[in-house]
Short mmCIF file of C-alpha atoms in Angstrom, two decimals:
data_model
loop_
_atom_site.label_atom_id
_atom_site.label_comp_id
_atom_site.label_asym_id
_atom_site.label_seq_id
_atom_site.Cartn_x
_atom_site.Cartn_y
_atom_site.Cartn_z
CA MET A 530 -0.07 0.11 -0.09
CA GLY A 531 1.83 3.30 -1.13
CA TYR A 532 0.68 6.65 -0.15
CA ASP A 533 1.68 9.40 -2.36
CA THR A 534 2.57 12.22 0.38
CA LYS A 535 3.58 12.38 3.93
CA GLN A 536 -0.23 13.82 4.86
CA GLU A 537 -1.79 10.68 3.39
CA LEU A 538 0.35 8.54 5.18
CA TYR A 539 -0.14 10.39 8.44
CA SER A 540 -3.98 10.28 7.73
CA ALA A 541 -3.89 6.67 7.23
CA ILE A 542 -1.70 5.96 10.68
CA GLU A 543 -4.19 8.08 12.52
CA LYS A 544 -7.53 6.60 10.97
CA GLY A 545 -6.04 3.01 11.97
CA PHE A 546 -4.88 4.26 15.45
CA SER A 547 -8.45 5.75 16.03
CA SER A 548 -9.90 2.50 14.83
CA TYR A 549 -7.37 0.65 17.08
CA VAL A 550 -8.75 2.87 20.31
CA LYS A 551 -12.24 2.38 19.48
CA ALA A 552 -12.21 -1.08 19.15
CA CYS A 553 -10.27 -0.97 22.64
CA LEU A 554 -12.68 1.28 24.41
CA ALA A 555 -15.69 -0.96 23.16
CA HIS A 556 -13.97 -3.98 24.37
CA LYS A 557 -13.45 -2.46 27.89
CA SER A 558 -16.61 -0.70 28.16
CA SER A 559 -18.51 -4.08 27.62
CA LYS A 560 -16.30 -5.93 30.25
CA ILE A 561 -17.10 -3.15 32.55
CA PHE A 562 -20.66 -3.00 31.90
CA LYS A 563 -20.67 -6.95 32.09
CA SER A 564 -19.02 -6.50 35.51
CA TYR A 565 -21.39 -4.08 36.64
CA ASP A 566 -24.31 -6.30 36.13
CA GLN A 567 -22.59 -8.73 37.65
CA ASP A 568 -21.96 -6.95 40.93
CA LYS A 569 -25.54 -5.66 40.64
CA ASN A 570 -27.16 -9.20 40.53
CA ARG A 571 -24.54 -10.45 43.08
CA PHE A 572 -25.05 -7.61 45.58
CA MET A 573 -28.64 -7.14 46.04
CA PRO A 574 -31.09 -5.95 48.80
CA LEU A 575 -32.56 -9.03 50.51
CA ASN A 576 -36.20 -7.38 49.75
CA ASP A 577 -35.30 -7.50 45.98
CA LEU A 578 -34.77 -11.36 46.27
CA ASN A 579 -37.12 -13.40 44.51
CA GLU A 580 -38.11 -17.15 43.41
CA ARG A 581 -35.73 -16.95 40.42
CA THR A 582 -32.44 -15.65 42.24
CA LEU A 583 -32.78 -17.69 45.26
CA PRO A 584 -31.80 -21.06 43.45
CA GLN A 585 -28.90 -19.05 42.14
CA ILE A 586 -27.46 -18.05 45.09
CA ASN A 587 -28.15 -21.33 46.87
CA GLU A 588 -26.16 -23.19 43.68
CA TYR A 589 -23.55 -20.97 44.17
CA THR A 590 -23.18 -21.56 47.86
CA ASN A 591 -23.38 -25.33 47.35
CA GLN A 592 -20.52 -25.40 44.95
CA LEU A 593 -18.26 -23.19 47.24
CA ILE A 594 -19.17 -25.73 50.47
CA LEU A 595 -18.73 -28.70 48.28
CA PHE A 596 -15.15 -27.27 47.14
CA GLU A 597 -14.20 -26.54 50.69
CA GLU A 598 -15.30 -29.97 51.72
CA LYS A 599 -13.27 -31.83 48.97
CA ASP A 600 -10.47 -29.62 49.84
CA SER A 601 -10.80 -30.67 53.62
CA LEU A 602 -11.20 -34.45 52.81
CA PHE A 603 -7.96 -34.04 50.28
CA GLU A 604 -5.77 -32.61 53.35
CA ALA A 605 -7.21 -35.22 56.04
CA LEU A 606 -6.15 -38.02 53.39
CA LEU A 607 -2.82 -36.46 52.70
CA SER A 608 -2.47 -36.81 56.38
CA LEU A 609 -2.94 -40.44 56.68
CA ASN A 610 -0.01 -43.00 56.25
CA SER A 611 0.55 -45.15 53.40
CA LEU A 612 -1.15 -48.14 54.77
CA GLU A 613 -4.16 -46.20 55.88
CA ARG A 614 -4.69 -44.59 52.42
CA ARG A 615 -4.54 -48.04 50.91
CA LEU A 616 -7.17 -49.08 53.32
CA ILE A 617 -9.28 -46.44 52.21
CA HIS A 618 -8.63 -46.95 48.61
CA LEU A 619 -9.29 -50.45 48.57
CA LYS A 620 -12.61 -50.26 50.91
CA PHE A 621 -14.27 -47.08 49.34
CA HIS A 622 -12.57 -46.60 45.97
CA GLU A 623 -12.38 -50.28 44.68
CA GLU A 624 -15.29 -51.10 46.80
CA LYS A 625 -14.18 -54.23 48.20
CA THR A 626 -15.50 -56.19 51.04
CA ASP A 627 -13.68 -56.38 54.40
CA PHE A 628 -12.51 -59.90 53.71
CA GLU A 629 -11.21 -59.09 50.09
CA VAL A 630 -9.28 -55.97 51.87
CA ALA A 631 -7.97 -58.17 54.53
CA LYS A 632 -6.72 -60.69 51.94
CA SER A 633 -4.77 -58.09 50.04
CA LEU A 634 -3.15 -56.31 53.37
CA GLY A 635 -2.50 -59.69 54.56
CA VAL A 636 -4.16 -59.37 57.69
CA SER A 637 -7.74 -60.65 59.39
CA ARG A 638 -11.02 -59.31 58.66
CA GLN A 639 -11.50 -58.39 62.16
CA ALA A 640 -8.36 -56.20 61.97
CA VAL A 641 -9.48 -54.42 58.77
CA THR A 642 -12.70 -53.97 60.46
CA LYS A 643 -11.05 -52.31 63.51
CA ALA A 644 -8.69 -50.34 61.60
CA LYS A 645 -11.38 -48.90 59.13
CA LYS A 646 -13.60 -47.89 62.42
CA LYS A 647 -10.48 -46.11 64.03
CA LEU A 648 -9.56 -44.58 60.60
CA LEU A 649 -13.03 -42.94 59.97
CA ILE A 650 -12.92 -41.49 63.59
CA LYS A 651 -9.44 -40.02 62.76
CA ILE A 652 -10.96 -38.35 59.53
CA LYS A 653 -13.94 -37.09 61.41
CA LYS A 654 -11.71 -35.55 63.65
CA LYS A 655 -9.72 -33.87 60.99
CA LEU A 656 -12.98 -32.72 59.32
CA ASP A 657 -14.39 -31.50 62.53
CA LEU A 658 -17.55 -33.41 62.10
#
């Protein structure tokens, strides 16, 4: 694209720059208004709540609680030793019976039952249940 004069070149540059600035401002303003709408809906007076907004609030709260519970459970499981984690994995992830778990670990079924009970109490204490 050749320009005959410097004035045409400057004019083209200015036009391109103006288009770029307009596009940036339009994008930024749409983000600002979107953020404003989200904040407006997020922070509303309790009197303005209706049947449509309550399920949205409950869903958000439930997701947050579920995330916190998963994180706490993960931390509790990490605090267990390898044998305890193996017992949890065999019993609850692979869904094996106490007898099958005992056979895998080389102990009696009663030992597995007793260890499982102590282990669940230990996890409950770590989770403050």
